[in-house]
XYZ file of C-alpha atoms in Angstrom:
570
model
C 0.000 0.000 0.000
C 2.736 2.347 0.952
C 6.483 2.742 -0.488
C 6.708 4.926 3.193
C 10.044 4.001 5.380
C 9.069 1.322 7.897
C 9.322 1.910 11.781
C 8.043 -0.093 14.565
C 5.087 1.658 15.583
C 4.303 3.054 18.951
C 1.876 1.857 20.974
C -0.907 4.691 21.237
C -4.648 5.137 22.314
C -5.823 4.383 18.427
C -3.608 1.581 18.096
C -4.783 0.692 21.531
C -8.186 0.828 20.290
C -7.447 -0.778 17.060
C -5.749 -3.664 18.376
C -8.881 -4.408 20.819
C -11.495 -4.250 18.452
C -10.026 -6.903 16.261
C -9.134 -9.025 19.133
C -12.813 -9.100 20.821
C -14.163 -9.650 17.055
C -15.759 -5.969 17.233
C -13.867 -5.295 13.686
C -13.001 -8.043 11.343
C -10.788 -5.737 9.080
C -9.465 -2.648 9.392
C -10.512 -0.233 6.758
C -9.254 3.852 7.091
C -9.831 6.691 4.612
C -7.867 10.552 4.081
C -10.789 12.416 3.231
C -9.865 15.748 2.224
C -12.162 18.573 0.701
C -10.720 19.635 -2.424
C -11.002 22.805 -1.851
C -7.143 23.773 -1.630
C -3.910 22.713 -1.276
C -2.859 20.297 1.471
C -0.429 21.412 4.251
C 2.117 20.113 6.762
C -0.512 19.212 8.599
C -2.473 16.877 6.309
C 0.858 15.388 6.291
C -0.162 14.157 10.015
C -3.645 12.457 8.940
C -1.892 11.260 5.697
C 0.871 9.082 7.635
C -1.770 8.379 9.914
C -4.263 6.805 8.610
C -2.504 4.753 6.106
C 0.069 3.983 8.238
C -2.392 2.292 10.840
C -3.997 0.535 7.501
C -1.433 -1.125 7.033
C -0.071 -2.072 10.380
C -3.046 -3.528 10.754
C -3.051 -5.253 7.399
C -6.158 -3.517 6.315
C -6.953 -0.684 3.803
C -7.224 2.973 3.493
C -9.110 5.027 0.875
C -8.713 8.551 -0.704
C -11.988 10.046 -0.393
C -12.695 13.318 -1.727
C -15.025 15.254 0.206
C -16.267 16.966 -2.589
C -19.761 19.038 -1.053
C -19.171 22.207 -1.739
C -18.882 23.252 -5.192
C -18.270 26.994 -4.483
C -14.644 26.348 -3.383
C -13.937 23.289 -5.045
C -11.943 22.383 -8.426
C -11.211 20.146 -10.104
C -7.154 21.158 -10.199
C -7.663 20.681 -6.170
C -8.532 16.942 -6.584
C -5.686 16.220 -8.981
C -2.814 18.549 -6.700
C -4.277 15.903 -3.554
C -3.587 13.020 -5.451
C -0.029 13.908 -6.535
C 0.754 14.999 -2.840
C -0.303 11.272 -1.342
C 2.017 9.776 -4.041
C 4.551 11.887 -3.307
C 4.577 10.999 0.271
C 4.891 7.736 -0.339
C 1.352 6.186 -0.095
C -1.250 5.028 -2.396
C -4.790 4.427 -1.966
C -6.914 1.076 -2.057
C -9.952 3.189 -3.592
C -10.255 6.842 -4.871
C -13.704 7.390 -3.931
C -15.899 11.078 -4.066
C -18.726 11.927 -1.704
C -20.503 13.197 -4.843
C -21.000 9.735 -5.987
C -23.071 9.303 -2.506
C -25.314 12.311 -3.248
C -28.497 9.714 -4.789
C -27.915 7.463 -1.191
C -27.308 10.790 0.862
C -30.390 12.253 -0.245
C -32.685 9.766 -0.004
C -31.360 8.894 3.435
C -32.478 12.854 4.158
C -35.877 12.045 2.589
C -35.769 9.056 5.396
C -35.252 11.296 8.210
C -38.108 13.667 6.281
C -40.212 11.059 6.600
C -39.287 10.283 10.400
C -40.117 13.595 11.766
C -36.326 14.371 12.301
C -36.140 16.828 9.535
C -37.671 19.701 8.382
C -37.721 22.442 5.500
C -36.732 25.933 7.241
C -37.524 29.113 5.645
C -35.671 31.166 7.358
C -31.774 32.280 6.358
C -28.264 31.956 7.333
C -28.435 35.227 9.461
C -31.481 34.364 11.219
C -30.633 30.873 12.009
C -27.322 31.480 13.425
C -29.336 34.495 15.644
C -31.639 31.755 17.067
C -29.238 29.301 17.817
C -28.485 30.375 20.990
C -25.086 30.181 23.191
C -23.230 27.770 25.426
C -25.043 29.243 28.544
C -28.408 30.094 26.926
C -30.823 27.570 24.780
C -31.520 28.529 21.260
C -34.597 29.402 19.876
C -36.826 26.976 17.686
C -37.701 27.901 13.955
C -41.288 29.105 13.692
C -41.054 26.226 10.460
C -40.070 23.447 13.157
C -43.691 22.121 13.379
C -43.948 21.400 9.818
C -45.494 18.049 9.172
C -43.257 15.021 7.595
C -45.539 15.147 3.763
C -45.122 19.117 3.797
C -41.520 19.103 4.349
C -41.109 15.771 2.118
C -43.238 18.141 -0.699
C -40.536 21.290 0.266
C -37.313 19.626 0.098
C -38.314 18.138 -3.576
C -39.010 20.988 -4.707
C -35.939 22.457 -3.374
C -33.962 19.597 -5.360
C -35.986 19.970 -8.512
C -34.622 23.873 -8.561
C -38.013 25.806 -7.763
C -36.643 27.752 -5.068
C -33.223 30.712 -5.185
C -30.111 30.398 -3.443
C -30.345 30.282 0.492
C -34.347 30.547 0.413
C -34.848 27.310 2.010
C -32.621 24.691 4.175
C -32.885 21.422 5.078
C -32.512 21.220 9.086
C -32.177 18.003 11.207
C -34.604 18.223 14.047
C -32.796 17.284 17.202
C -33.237 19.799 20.553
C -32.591 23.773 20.289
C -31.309 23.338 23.784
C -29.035 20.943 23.683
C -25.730 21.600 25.412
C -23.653 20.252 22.262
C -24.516 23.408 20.277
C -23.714 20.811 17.023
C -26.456 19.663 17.708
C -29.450 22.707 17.457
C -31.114 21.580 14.906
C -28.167 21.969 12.297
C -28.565 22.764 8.630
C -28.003 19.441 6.269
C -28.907 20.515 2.734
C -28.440 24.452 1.221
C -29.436 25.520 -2.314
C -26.818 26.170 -4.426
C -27.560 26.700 -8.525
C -23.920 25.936 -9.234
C -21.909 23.217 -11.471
C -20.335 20.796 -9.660
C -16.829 19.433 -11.167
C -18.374 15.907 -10.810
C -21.687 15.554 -11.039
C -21.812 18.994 -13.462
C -25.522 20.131 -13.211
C -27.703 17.347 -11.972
C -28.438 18.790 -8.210
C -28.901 22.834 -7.172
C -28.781 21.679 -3.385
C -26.076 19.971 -1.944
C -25.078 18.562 1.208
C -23.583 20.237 4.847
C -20.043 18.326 5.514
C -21.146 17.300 9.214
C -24.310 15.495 7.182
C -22.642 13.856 4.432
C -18.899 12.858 6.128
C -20.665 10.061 8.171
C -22.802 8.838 5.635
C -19.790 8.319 3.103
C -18.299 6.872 6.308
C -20.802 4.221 6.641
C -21.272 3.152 2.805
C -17.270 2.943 2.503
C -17.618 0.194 6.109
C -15.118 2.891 7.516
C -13.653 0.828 10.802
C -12.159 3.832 12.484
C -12.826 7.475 11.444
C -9.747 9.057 12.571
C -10.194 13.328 12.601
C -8.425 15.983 14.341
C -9.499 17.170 17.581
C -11.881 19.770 16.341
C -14.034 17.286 15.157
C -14.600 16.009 18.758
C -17.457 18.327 19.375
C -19.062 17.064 16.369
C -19.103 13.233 17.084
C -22.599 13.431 18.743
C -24.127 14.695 15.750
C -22.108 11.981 13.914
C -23.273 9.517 15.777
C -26.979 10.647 15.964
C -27.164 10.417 11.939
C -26.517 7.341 11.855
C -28.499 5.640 14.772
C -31.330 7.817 13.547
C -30.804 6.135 9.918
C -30.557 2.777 11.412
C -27.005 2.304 9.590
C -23.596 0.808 10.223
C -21.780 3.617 12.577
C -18.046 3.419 11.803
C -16.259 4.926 15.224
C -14.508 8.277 15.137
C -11.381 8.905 17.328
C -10.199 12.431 17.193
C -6.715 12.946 17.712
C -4.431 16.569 17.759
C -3.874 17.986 14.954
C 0.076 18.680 13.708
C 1.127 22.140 14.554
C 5.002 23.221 14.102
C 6.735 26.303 15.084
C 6.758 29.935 12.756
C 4.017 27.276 10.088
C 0.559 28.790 9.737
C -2.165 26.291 8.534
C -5.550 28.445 8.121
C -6.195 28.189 4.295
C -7.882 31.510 4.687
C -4.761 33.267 6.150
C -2.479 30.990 3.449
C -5.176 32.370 0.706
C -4.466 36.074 1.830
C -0.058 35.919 1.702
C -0.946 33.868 -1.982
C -3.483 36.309 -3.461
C -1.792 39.751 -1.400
C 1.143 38.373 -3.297
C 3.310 37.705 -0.613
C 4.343 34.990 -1.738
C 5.042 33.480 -5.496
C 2.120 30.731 -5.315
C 1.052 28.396 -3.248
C 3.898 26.283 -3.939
C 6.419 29.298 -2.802
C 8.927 27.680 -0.827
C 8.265 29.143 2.471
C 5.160 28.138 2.194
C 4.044 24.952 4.615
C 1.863 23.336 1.599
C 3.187 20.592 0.919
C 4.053 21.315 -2.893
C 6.120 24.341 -0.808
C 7.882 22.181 1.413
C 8.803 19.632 -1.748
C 9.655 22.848 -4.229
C 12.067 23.755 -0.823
C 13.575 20.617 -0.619
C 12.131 18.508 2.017
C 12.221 14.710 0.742
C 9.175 13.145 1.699
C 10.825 10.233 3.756
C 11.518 12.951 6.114
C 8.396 14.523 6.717
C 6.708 10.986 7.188
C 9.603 9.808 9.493
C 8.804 13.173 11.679
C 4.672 12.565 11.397
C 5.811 9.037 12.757
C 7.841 10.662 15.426
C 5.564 12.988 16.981
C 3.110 10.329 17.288
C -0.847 10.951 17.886
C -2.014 12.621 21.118
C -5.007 13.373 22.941
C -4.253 17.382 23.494
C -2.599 20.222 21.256
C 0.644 20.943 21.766
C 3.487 23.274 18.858
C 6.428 21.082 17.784
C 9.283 22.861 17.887
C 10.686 23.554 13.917
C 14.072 22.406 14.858
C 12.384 19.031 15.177
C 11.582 18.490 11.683
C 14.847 20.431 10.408
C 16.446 17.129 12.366
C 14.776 14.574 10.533
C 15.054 16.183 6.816
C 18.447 17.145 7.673
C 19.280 13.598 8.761
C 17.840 12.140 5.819
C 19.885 14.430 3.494
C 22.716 13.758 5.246
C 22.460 9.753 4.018
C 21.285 10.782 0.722
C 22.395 14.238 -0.707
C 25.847 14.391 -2.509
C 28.339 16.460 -1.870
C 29.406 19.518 -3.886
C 31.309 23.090 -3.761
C 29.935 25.811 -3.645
C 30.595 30.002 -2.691
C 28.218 32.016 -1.864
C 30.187 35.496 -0.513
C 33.167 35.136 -2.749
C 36.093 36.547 -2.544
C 39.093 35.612 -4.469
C 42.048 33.672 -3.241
C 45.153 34.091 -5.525
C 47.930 31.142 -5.046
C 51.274 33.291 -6.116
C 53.512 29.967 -6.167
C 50.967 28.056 -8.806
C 52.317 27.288 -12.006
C 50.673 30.132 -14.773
C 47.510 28.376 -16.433
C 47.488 25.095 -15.086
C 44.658 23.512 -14.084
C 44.827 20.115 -11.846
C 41.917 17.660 -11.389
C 41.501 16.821 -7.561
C 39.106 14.085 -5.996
C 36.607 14.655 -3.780
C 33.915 12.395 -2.148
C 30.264 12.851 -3.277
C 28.904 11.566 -0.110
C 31.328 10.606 3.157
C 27.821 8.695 4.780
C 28.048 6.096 1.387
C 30.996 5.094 0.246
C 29.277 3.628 -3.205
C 28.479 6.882 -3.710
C 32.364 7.117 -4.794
C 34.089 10.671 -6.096
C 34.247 12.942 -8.844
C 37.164 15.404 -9.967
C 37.117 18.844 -9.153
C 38.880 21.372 -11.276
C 42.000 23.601 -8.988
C 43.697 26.423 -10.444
C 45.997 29.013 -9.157
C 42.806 31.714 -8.647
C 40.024 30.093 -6.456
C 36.581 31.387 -5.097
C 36.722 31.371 -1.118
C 33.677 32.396 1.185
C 34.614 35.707 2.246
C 33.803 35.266 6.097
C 36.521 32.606 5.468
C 39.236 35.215 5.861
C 39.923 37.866 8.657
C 43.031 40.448 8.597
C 42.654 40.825 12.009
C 41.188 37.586 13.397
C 40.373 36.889 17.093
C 41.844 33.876 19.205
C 39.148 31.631 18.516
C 39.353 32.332 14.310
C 40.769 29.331 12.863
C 40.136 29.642 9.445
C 42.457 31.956 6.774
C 44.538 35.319 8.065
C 47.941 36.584 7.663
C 50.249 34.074 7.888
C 47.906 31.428 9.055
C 48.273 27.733 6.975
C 44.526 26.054 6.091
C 43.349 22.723 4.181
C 41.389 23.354 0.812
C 38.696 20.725 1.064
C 40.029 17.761 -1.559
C 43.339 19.818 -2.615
C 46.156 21.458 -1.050
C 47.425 23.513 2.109
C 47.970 27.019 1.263
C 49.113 29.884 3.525
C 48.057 33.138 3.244
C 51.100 35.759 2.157
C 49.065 39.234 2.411
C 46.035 41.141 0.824
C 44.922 43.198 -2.137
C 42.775 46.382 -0.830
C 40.629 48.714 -2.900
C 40.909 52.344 -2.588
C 38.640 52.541 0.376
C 40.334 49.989 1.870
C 38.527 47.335 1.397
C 39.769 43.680 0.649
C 39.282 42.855 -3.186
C 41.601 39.314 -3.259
C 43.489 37.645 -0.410
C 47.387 36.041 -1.861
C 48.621 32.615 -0.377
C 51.171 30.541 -1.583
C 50.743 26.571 -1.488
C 52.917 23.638 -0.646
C 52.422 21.473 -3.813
C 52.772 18.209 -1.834
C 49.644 18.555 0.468
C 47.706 17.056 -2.301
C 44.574 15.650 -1.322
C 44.330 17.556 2.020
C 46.917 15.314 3.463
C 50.852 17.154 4.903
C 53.792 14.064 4.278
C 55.419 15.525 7.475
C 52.488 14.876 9.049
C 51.905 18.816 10.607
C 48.406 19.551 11.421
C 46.303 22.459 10.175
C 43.039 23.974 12.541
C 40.558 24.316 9.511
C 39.525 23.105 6.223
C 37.618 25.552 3.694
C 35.817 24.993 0.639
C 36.470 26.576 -2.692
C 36.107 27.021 -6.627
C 38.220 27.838 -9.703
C 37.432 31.138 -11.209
C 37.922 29.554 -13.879
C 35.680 26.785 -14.373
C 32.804 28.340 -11.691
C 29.458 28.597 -12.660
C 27.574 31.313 -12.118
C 24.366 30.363 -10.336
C 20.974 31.893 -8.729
C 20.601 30.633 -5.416
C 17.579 31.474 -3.000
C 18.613 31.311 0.682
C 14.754 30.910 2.153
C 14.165 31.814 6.056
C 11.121 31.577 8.413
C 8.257 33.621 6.858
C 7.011 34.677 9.719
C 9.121 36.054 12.673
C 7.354 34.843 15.595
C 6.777 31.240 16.615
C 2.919 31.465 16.483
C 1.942 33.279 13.769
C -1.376 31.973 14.868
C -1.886 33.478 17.730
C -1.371 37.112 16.139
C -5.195 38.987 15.557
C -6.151 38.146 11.574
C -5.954 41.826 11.229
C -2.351 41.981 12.032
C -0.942 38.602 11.293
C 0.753 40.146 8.163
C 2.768 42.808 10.115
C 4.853 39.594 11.302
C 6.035 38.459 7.903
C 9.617 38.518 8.101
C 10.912 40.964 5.440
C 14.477 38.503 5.418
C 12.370 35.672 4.373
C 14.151 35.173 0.941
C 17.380 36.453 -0.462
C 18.712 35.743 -3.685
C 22.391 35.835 -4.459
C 24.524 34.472 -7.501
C 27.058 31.526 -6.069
C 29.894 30.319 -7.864
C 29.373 26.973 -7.837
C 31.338 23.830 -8.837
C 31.451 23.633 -12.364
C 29.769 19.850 -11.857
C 26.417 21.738 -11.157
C 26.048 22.647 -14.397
C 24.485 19.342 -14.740
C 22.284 19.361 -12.438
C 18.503 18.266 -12.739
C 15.354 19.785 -11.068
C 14.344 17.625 -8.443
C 17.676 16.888 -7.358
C 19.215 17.580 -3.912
C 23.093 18.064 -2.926
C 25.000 19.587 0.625
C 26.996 22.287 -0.610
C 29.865 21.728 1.946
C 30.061 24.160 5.402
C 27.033 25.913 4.231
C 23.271 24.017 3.852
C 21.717 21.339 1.844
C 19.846 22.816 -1.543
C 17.492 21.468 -4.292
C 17.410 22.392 -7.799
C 14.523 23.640 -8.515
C 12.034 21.574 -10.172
C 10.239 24.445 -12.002
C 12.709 27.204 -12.535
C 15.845 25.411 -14.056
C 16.612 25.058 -17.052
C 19.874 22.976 -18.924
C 22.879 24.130 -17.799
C 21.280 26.649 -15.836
C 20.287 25.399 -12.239
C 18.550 27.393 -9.734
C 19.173 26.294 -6.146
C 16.844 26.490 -3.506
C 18.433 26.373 0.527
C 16.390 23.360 2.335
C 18.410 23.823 5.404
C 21.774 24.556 7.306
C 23.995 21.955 8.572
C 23.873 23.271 11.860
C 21.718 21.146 13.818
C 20.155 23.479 15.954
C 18.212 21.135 17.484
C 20.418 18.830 18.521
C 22.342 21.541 19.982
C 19.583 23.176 22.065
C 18.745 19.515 23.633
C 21.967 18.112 24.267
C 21.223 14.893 25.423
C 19.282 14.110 21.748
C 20.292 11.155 20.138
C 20.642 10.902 16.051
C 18.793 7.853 15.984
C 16.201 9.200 18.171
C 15.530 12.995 19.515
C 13.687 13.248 22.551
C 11.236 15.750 22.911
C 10.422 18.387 20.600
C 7.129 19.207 21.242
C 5.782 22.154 24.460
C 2.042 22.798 25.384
């Protein structure tokens, strides 16, 4: 079912429950679904409910569809369904059944005309505005429709003619008839059918009203023999309602187990929020790299393996809690680490003349492509006598704990020789345009035959054979952790105006090559993708994914590689 990594899975409360109901015979099968509405893009947090949900399928050795809740065709599109698809794939899973809650609408409706019939629903007359007025608060009932009395053959009369198109958008609802006073304010008689003269992407122009989610998600629950209905937490308040369709229906009630939903540090989830940075233009698309889609966090460089490896990590819980981002930087980082090959790369140069290197010779040197997989094996690497060096690589006046190049100090060049630096060339204002070193021609390799140390090793590129590249060093977008916590009103004043700078690297001529899709470490700085979309053939554009600096690790000390502990606050 799923080409996702493996793990052995913890031992949770849905598991828990899982595990039980097979063993006492309660479930002969397990049988999950991802039902997204396709109504936007998914995010970093559908990544959560994806792993979930077909992860415990097939624990469990049972299946998991991908259901399109597709019930409102005033958001909906068809480019929606298709960008959902390729985001499951890409994570790794595929469905046992692609399945649409349209194709339910002939069994959903005349389940309604059921309840019609029972005396559990009724047409209302009255609209949005003055239903939501009447429904009352958590401390004070809600007030019943003055249409609530209708009898079952006028209301059975009404909500035909509300299907057969004889009445205008939002004159008439279908309402289940439960108790205005309940506590559960779900459950105030809640709307299940509004008019709606629009063309659905499915079913194009056959029905002008259409179902309410809370009314049609545990129907297509119930005809699909959904097991366990896993949702996020908000859904909890809904279950009662839930429930009461279907032991008012007198159908098979698959169980729904809410768990929290994925939230990770300086990420903001709320498509409506996400719609306003896209259309405000904020951001390039909803597939801008900052952006926590998930066709952002793929155009950024985050493999898939890693984002399923952290959804497995941070398990399923009971209460919301904010993962810290550090957390997930650990486990792409420590999948690119295994994976991503090497390469050179400068992205402040500043040029480093060798004075003692023979005039226009240019020597091949080897360098690994990945130290973490040896049958990754090497590649040769073009050295010449004038080399790109980072300039924060260099300092005329260096402190104690500066180990890299100054006056008179001796350094490795990643792959090639030990050079010493001999002085500096200075602009008119002083400032440094080239630094001079001499080299001692049998380091080769990084290795000194008299066996004398050096302090640092620096990367580099030949002038001469560097290609010029665009690369787009991405930050947080937003510049405080909770970016959902600031007022809607205001939540744009903490966009972080650092969020993306551009610069052109000289890169190792090797690059030239590279592919869209493709991901590499360019050494001592970050790991970066070649963009997918912007590239072209011999022209690369490079994307940072993230540092090498494990900041997590770092700020928890005591985290293992293999496993990081913690990572998560209330």
């Amino acid at each position: 079912m799923t080409n996702a990594p493996d793990s052995a899975p913890a031992s949770d409360f849905i598991r828990d429950r899982i595990r039980a109901d097979l063993q006492s015979g309660k479930v002969q099968a397990v049988q999950t679904r991802f039902p997204p509405e396709p109504n936007g893009y998914l995010h970093i947090g559908h990544a959560k409910a994806i792993t979930l949900s077909f992860s415990v399928a097939k624990e469990f050795g049972g299946r998991c569809n991908l259901r399109m809740d597709d019930t409102n065709p005033a958001k909906e599109d068809q480019e929606y369904v298709e960008a959902i698809k390729d985001d499951v794939r890409w994570l790794g899973f595929e469905w046992d059944a692609l399945l649409y809650a349209a194709d339910y609408f002939d069994q959903i409706y005349a389940w309604a005309e059921l309840l019609v019939e029972k005396g559990l629903a009724y047409v209302d007359d009255q609209n949005a505005e003055q239903i939501a007025a009447t429904r009352g608060t958590v401390t004070t009932p809600g007030t019943n429709s003055p249409f609530r009395n209708r009898t079952p053959a006028e209301n059975l009369l009404l909500l035909r003619a509300m299907k057969a198109g004889s009445y205008g958008d939002g004159e008439k609802v279908l309402r289940a008839k439960i108790d205005m006073a309940h506590a559960n304010l779900n459950l105030r008689d809640p709307v299940m059918y509004r008019i709606r003269h629009m063309h659905h992407q499915r079913t194009g122009d056959k029905w002008c009203i259409y179902p309410m989610y809370d009314w049609a998600h545990g129907q297509c629950d119930s005809i699909e023999g959904i097991t366990h209905s896993l949702c996020t937490l908000e859904f909890e308040h809904h279950r009662p309602l839930y429930d009461w369709f279907c032991d008012s229906l007198g159908i098979y009630k698959p169980q729904q187990i809410e768990f929290a939903r994925l939230n990770v540090e300086y990420l903001l989830t709320s498509k409506r929020r996400l719609l306003q940075l896209v259309e405000g233009s904020h951001v390039k698309g909803w597939d801008d790299p900052r952006m926590p889609t998930l066709r952002g966090l793929r155009r950024r460089g985050f493999p898939p393996e890693a984002l399923v490896a952290f959804c497995k990590h941070v398990g399923v819980a009971k209460f919301n809690s904010t993962h810290e981002y550090g957390l997930l930087e650990f486990y792409v980082r420590d999948h690119l680490n295994k994976h991503a090959q090497r390469r050179m790369a400068v992205l402040d140069p500043l040029k480093l003349v060798i004075e003692n290197w023979p005039a226009g010779h240019t020597e091949l040197v080897e360098a690994q492509n990945n130290p973490e997989d040896p049958a990754a094996g090497t590649r040769l690497v073009p050295f010449s006598g004038e080399l790109w060096i980072e300039r924060d690589d260099f300092l005329e006046n260096p402190p104690k704990d500066f180990f890299r190049l100054a006056p008179g100090r001796e350094v490795r060049l990643r792959s090639g020789f030990f050079v010493t630096c001999t002085g500096v060339d200075k602009d008119a204002a002083g400032n440094i345009t080239a630094v001079r070193c001499t080299y001692d021609p049998a380091t080769k390799g990084g290795n000194a035959p008299d066996g004398r140390k050096v302090k640092a090793t620096m990367h580099w590129v030949s002038c001469a054979h560097a290609l010029d590249a665009e690369v787009r060093l991405y930050d947080h977008l937003f510049t405080v952790t909770d970016p959902a916590s600031i007022d809607a009103d205001n939540f744009l004043t903490v966009l972080n105006p650092n969020s993306l700078r551009i610069v052109r690297g000289k890169l190792e001529p090797s690059l030239k090559d590279a592919k869209g899709g493709e991901r590499f470490q360019f050494e001592r700085l970050a790991y970066f993708y070649c963009d997918h979309q912007d590239s072209q053939p011999g022209v690369p554009v490079f994307h940072r994914t993230v540092t090498l600096k494990d900041g997590y690790k770092a700020q928890k000390g005591a985290a293992t590689k293999d496993q990081p502990k913690g990572g998560g606050k209330k």
